[in-house]
Coordinates of C-alpha atoms in Angstrom, one line a residue:
Chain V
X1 CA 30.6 -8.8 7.6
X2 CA 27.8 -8.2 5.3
X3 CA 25.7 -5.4 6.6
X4 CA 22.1 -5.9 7.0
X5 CA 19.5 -3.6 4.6
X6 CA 17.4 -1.4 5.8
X7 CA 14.5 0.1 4.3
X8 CA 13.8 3.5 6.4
X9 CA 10.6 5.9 5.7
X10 CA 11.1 9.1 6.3
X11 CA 8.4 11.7 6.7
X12 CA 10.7 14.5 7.4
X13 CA 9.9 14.5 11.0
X14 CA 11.7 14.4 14.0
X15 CA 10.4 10.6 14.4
X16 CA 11.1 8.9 11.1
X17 CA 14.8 10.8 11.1
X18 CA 15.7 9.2 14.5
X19 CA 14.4 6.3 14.0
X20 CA 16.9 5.8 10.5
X21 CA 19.4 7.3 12.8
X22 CA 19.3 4.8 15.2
X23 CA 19.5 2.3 12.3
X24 CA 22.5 3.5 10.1
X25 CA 24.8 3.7 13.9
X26 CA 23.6 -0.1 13.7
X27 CA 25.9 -0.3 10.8
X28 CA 22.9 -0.6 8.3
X29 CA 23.0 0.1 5.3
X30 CA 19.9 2.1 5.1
X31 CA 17.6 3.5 2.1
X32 CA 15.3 6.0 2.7
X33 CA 11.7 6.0 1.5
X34 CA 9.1 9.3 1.3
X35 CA 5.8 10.0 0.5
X36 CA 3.7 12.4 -2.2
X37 CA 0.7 11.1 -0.9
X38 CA -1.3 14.5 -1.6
X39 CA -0.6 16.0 2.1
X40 CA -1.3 19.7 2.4
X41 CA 2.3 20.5 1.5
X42 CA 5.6 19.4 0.3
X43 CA 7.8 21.4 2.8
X44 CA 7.6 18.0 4.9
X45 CA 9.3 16.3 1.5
X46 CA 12.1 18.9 1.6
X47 CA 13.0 17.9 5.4
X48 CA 12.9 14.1 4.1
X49 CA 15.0 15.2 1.4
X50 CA 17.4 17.0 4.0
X51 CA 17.4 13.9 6.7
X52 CA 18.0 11.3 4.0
X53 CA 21.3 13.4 2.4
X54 CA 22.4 14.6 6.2
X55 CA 22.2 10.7 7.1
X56 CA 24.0 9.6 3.7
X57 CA 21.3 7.2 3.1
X58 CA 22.7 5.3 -0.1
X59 CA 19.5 5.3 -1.7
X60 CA 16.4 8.0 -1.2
X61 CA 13.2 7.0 -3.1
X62 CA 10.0 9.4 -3.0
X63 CA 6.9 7.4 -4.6
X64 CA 3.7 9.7 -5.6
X65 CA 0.5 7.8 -4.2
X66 CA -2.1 9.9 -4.1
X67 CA -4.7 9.4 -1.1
X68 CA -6.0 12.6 -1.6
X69 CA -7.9 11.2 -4.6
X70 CA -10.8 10.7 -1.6
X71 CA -9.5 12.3 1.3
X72 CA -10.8 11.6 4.6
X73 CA -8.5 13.8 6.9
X74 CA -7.4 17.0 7.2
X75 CA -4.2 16.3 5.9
X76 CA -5.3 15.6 2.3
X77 CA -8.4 17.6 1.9
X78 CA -8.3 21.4 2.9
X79 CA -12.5 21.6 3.7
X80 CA -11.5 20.3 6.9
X81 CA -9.7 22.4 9.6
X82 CA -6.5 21.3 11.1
X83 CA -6.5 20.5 14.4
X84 CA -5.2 23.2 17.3
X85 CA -6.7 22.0 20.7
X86 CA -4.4 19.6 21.8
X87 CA -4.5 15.9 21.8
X88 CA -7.8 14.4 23.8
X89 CA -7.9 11.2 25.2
X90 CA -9.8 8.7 23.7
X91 CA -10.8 10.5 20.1
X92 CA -9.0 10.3 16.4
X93 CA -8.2 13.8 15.1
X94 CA -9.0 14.8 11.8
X95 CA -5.3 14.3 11.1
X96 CA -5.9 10.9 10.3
X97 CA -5.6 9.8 7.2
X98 CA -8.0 6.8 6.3
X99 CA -5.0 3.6 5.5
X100 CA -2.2 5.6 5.6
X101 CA 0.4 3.8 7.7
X102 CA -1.1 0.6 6.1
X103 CA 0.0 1.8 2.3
X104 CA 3.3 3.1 3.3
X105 CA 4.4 0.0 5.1
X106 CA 3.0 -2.2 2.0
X107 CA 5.2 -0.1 -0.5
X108 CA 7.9 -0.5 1.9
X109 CA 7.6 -4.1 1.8
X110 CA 7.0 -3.4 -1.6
X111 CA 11.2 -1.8 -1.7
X112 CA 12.3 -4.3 0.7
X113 CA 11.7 -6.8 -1.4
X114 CA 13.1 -5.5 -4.8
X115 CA 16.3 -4.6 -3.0
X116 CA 16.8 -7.3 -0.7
X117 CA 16.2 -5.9 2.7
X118 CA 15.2 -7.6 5.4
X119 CA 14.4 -4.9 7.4
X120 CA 11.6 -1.7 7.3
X121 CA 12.3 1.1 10.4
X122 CA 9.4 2.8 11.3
X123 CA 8.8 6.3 13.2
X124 CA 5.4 5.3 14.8
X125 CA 5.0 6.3 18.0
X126 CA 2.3 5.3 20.6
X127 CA 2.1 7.4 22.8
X128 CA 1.3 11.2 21.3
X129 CA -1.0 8.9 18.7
X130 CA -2.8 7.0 20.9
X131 CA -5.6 7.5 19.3
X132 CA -4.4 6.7 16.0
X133 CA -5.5 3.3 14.6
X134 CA -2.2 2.5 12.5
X135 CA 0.3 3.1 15.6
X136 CA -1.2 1.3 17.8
X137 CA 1.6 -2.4 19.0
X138 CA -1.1 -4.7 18.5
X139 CA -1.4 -3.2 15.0
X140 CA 1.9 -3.3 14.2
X141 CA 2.2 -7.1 15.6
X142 CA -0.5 -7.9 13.0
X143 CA 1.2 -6.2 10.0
X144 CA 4.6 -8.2 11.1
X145 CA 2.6 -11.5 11.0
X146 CA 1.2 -10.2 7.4
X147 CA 5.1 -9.3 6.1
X148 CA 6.1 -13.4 7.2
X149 CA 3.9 -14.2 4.9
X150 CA 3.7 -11.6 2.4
X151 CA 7.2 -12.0 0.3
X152 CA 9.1 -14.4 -1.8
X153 CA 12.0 -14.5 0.8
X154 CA 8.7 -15.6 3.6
X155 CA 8.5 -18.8 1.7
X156 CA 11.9 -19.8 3.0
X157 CA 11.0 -18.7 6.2
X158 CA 12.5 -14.8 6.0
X159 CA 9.7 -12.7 6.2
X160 CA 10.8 -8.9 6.5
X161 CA 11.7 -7.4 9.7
X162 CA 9.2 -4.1 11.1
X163 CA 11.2 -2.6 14.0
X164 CA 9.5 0.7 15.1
X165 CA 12.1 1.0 17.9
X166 CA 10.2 4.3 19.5
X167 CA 6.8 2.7 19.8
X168 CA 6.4 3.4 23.4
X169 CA 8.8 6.3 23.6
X170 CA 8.1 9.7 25.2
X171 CA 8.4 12.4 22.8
X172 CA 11.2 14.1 25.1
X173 CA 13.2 11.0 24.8
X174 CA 12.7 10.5 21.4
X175 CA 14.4 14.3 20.8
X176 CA 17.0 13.5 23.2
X177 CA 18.1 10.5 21.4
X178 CA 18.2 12.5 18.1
X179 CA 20.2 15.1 19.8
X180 CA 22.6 12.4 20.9
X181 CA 22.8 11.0 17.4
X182 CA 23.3 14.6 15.9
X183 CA 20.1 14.7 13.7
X184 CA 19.9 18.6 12.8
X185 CA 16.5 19.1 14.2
X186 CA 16.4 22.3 12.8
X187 CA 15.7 20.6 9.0
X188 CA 13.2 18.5 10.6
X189 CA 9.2 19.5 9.6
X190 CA 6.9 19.1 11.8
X191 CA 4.3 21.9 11.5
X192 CA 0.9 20.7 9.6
X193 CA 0.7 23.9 8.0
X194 CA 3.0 24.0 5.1
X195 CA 4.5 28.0 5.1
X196 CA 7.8 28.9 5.2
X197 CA 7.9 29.0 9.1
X198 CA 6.3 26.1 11.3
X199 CA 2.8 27.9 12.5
X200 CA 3.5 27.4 16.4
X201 CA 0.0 26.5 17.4
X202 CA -1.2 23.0 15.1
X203 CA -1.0 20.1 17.5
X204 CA 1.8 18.9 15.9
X205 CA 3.8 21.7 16.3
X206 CA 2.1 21.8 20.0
X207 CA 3.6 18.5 20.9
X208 CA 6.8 19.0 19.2
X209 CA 7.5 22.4 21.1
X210 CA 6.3 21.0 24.1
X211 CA 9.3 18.0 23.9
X212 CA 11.9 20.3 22.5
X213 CA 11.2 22.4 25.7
X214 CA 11.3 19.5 28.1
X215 CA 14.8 18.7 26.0
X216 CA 16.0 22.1 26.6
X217 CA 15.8 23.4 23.5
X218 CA 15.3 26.7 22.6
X219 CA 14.3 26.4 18.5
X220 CA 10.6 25.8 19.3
X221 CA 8.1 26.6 16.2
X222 CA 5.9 28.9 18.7
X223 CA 9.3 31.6 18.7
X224 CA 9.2 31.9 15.6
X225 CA 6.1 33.3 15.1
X226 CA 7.0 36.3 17.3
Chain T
X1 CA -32.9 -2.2 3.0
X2 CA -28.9 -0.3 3.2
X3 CA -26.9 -1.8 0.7
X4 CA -23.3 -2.7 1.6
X5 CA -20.9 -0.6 -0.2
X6 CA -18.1 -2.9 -1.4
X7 CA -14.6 -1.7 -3.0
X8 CA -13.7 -4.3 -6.2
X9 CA -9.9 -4.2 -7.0
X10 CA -10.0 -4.7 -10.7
X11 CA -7.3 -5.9 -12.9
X12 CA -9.2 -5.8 -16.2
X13 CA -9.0 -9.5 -16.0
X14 CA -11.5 -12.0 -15.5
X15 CA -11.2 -13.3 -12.0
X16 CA -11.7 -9.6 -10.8
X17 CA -14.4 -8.9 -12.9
X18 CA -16.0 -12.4 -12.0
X19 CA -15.5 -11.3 -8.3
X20 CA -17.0 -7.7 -8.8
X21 CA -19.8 -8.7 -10.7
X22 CA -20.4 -11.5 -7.8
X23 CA -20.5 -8.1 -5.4
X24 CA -23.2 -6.6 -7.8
X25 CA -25.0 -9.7 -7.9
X26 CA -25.6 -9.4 -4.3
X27 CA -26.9 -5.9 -4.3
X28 CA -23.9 -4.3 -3.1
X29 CA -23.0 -0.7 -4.3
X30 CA -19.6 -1.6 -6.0
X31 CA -16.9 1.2 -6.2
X32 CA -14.0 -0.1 -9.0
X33 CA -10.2 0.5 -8.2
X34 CA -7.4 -0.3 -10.5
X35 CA -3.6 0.5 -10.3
X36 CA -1.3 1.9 -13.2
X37 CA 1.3 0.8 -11.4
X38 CA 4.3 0.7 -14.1
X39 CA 3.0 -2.4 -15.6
X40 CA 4.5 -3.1 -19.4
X41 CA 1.0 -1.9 -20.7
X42 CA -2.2 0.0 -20.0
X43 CA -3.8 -2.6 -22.4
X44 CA -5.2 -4.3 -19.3
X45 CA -6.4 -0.7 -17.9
X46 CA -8.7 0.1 -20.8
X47 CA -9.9 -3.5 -19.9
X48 CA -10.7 -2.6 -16.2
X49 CA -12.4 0.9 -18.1
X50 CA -14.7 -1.4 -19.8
X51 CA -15.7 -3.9 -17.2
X52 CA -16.5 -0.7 -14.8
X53 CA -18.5 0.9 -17.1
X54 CA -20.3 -2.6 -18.0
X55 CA -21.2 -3.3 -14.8
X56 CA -21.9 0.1 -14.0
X57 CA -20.0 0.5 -11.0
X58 CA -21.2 4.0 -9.1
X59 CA -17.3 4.7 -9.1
X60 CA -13.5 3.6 -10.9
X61 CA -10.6 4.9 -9.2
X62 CA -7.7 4.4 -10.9
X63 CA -4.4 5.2 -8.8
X64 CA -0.4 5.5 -9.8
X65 CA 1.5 3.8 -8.0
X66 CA 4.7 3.2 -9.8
X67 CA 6.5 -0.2 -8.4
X68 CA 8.5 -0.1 -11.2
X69 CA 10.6 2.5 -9.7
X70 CA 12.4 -0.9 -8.1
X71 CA 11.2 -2.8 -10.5
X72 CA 12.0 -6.9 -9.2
X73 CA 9.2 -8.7 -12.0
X74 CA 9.2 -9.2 -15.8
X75 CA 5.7 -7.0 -15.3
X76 CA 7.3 -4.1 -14.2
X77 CA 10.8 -4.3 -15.8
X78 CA 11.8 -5.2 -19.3
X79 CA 14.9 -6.4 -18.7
X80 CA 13.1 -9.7 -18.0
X81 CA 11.4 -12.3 -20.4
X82 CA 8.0 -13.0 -20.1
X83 CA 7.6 -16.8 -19.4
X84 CA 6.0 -18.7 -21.8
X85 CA 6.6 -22.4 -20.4
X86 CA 3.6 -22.8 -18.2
X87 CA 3.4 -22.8 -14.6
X88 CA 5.5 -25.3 -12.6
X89 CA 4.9 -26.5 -9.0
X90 CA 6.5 -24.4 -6.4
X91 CA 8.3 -21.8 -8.4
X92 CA 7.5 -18.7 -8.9
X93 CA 7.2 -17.0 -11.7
X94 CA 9.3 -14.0 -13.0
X95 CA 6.0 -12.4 -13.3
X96 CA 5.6 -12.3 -9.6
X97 CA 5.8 -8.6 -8.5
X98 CA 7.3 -7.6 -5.2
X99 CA 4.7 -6.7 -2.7
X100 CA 1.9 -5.8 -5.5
X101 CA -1.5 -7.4 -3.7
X102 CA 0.1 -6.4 -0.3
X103 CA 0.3 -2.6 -2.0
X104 CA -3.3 -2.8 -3.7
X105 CA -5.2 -4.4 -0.8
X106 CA -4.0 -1.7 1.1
X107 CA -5.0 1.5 -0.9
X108 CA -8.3 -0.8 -1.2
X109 CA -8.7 -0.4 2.8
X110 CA -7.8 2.9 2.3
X111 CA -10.6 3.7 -0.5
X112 CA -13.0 1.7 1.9
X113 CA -12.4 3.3 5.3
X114 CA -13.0 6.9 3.4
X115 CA -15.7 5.9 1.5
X116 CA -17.6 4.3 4.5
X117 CA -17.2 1.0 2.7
X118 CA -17.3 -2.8 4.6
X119 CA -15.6 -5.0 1.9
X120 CA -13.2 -5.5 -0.2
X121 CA -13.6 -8.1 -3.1
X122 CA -10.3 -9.4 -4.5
X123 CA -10.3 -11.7 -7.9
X124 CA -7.5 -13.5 -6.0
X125 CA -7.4 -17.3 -6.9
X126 CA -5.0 -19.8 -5.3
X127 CA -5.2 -22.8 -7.7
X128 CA -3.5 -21.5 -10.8
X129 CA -1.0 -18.8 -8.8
X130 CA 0.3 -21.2 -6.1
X131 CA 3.5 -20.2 -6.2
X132 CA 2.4 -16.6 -5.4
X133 CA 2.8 -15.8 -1.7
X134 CA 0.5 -13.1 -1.7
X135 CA -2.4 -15.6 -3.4
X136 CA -2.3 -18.0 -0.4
X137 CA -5.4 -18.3 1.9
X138 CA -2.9 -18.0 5.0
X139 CA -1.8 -14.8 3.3
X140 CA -5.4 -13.1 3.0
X141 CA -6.3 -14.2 6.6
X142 CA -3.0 -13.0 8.0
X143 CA -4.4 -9.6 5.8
X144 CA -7.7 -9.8 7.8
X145 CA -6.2 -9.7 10.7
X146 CA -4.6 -6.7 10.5
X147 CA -7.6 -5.2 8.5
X148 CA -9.4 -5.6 11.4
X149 CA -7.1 -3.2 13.3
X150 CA -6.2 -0.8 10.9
X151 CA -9.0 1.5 10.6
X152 CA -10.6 4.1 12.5
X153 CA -14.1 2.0 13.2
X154 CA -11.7 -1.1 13.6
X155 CA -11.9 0.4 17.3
X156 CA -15.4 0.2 17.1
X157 CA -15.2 -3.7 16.4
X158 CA -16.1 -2.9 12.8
X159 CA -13.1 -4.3 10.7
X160 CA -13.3 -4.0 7.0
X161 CA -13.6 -7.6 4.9
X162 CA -11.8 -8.9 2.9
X163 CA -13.7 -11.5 0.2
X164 CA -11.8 -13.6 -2.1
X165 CA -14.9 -15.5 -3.5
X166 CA -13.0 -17.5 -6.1
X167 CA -9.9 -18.0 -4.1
X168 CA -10.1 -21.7 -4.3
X169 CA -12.0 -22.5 -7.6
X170 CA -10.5 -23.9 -10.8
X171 CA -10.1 -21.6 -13.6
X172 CA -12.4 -23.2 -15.9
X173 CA -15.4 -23.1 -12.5
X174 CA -14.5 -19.2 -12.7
X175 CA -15.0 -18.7 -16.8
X176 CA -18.3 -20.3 -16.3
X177 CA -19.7 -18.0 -13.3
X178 CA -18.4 -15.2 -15.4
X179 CA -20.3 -16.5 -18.7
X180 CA -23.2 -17.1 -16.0
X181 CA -23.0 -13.6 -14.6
X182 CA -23.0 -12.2 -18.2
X183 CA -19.3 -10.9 -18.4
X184 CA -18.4 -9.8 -21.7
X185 CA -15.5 -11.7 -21.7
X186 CA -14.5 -10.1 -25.2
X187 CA -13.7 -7.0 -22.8
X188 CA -11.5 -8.6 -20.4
X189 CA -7.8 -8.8 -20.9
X190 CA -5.2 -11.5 -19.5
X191 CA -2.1 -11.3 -21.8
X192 CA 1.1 -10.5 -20.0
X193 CA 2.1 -8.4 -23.5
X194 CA 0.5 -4.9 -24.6
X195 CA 0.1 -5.8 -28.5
X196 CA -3.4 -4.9 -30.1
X197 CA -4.0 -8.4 -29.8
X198 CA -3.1 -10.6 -27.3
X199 CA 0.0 -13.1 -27.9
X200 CA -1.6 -16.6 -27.1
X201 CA 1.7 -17.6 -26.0
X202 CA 2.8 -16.3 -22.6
X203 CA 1.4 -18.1 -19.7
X204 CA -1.7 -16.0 -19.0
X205 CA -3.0 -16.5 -22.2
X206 CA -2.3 -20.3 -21.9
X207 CA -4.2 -20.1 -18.8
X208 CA -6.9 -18.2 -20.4
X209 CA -7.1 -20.2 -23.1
X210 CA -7.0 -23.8 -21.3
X211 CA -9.8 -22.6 -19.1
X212 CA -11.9 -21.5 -21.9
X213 CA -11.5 -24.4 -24.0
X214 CA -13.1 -26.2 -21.4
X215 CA -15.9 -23.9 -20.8
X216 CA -16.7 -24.8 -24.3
X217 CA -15.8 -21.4 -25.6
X218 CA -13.8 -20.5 -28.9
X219 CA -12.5 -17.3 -28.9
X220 CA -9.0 -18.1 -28.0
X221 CA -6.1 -15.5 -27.5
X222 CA -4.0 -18.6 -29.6
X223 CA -6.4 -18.1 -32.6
X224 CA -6.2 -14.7 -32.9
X225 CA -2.6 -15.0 -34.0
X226 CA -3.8 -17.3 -37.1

């Protein structure tokens, strides 16, 4: 049976590692596909780097794109604080970068292409984001309508698959379906801050200790701090 | 009166600088964006260079983005040919590169949502790409629809546009608005090859050439190989 290709990004998070998970025990063959796009700091690529070898991907590719060239977000330009308050209902955090899930799932499409892939797998998540432009379903639906048109292949009527399969997945679940997959959270990245420890208190690391707890985990980025 | 900023994606070749100049006409502030992207030449780059600094854009981006790294087209892999027997119904061309416009437009939305832009003008021209998937019209409204969702004042029912003022116009209608808008068409640069001067045989410069024949215009990329 010819196995399907998928292409999987991978930010070095806990999302984008399950979600490739949950693709190669599909029987995928699955490349991976990171990001220099200018973030605060590379210590997220290591973790990509970690996930894609830990997974076996048979391909890895990191693309430079440089979005810090006119920032917009905390992320890619240090004048602006990172966020430590907590998600709030309703409002976009500085933590969101201007196109961002838009360019990665064009060069995605971009790979898919070149290597024959009919699939992308996505880490995006509704429901810590919500506020979040680029994760929202009705977003992704449009981008999916944009990819059946978008590539050779569409012409034939094979546009390229966008599965996100933990869109509207709790954070607790998401870790407790890594856990059951054996992702080694520990070489996951999370923490905005990029020192050798995760900082404990950015919202990412906020949300991520708040599900590892709810898992039963013990690793969380607050203890490490102390 | 506030002018409507506008983000040009320029090529260094005429239809984009015939659809930027169009944003100038109209009194928009124009910011320039082109992509070294792993193209065979920057030839076309120095082009873009020129056309920015002739229409006096108030800003030219240019970003890597290196698709060769998967290569796929005869543009960003040598391995290929260039064609040089014209364009024929329904195929497409060698030249075709996996998921370029879907790439560009998107670090376009990206430029625009951090600039505070509203539009995007795109050179994009069905009549003599056809066989292009990502020149079709059902393409570039598919592209609207999800540029209306992607960005942060997308929530605010502000989506940014995406114009493709010569989308449906012959090539020889395009030559003519550029002559009319005053394009130095000297400056502009269509040749698929990265010689000092251009070939006159691949099928851009046929294009070129046909289209400016008919505007009545001699210098030809043909006769500057005699």
């Amino acid at each position: 049976m010819t196995k399907c290709t998928t292409i999987a990004l991978l930010s070095g998070g806990i999302d984008s590692a399950t979600a490739a998970a949950i693709a190669k025990k599909n029987g995928d063959k699955v490349i991976g596909l990171s990001f220099n796009y200018g973030q605060r700091h590379l210590r997220e690529l290591k973790a990509a780097c970690d996930i894609a070898a830990y997974l076996r991907l048979s391909e890895h590719q990191i693309i430079n794109i440089n979005l810090a060239a006119w920032g917009g977000s905390s992320l890619t330009d240090s004048q602006y604080s990172l966020p430590t308050q907590g998600v709030i209902e309703g409002v976009i955090p500085n933590t969101y970068v201007p196109g961002r899930n838009t360019v990665f799932i064009a060069i995605g499409l971009s790979l898919a292409e070149a290597r024959g892939a009919s699939q992308l797998v996505l880490g995006i998540n509704a429901m810590d984001y919500s506020g979040y432009p680029d994760c929202r379903p009705d977003y992704l639906d449009a981008y999916q309508s944009l990819a059946n048109l978008s590539s050779k292949s569409s012409r034939e009527g094979h546009g390229i698959k966008l599965l996100a399969p933990l869109l509207h997945w709790e954070k607790v679940h998401i870790v407790q379906e890594a856990l059951k997959l054996g992702i080694p959270i520990e070489k996951t990245w999370s923490c905005y801050n990029g020192q050798e420890k995760a900082c404990g208190i950015c919202d990412s690391c906020r949300i991520r200790d708040a599900a590892l707890k709810k898992a039963g985990r013990g690793d969380l980025c607050s203890d490490k701090q102390t």
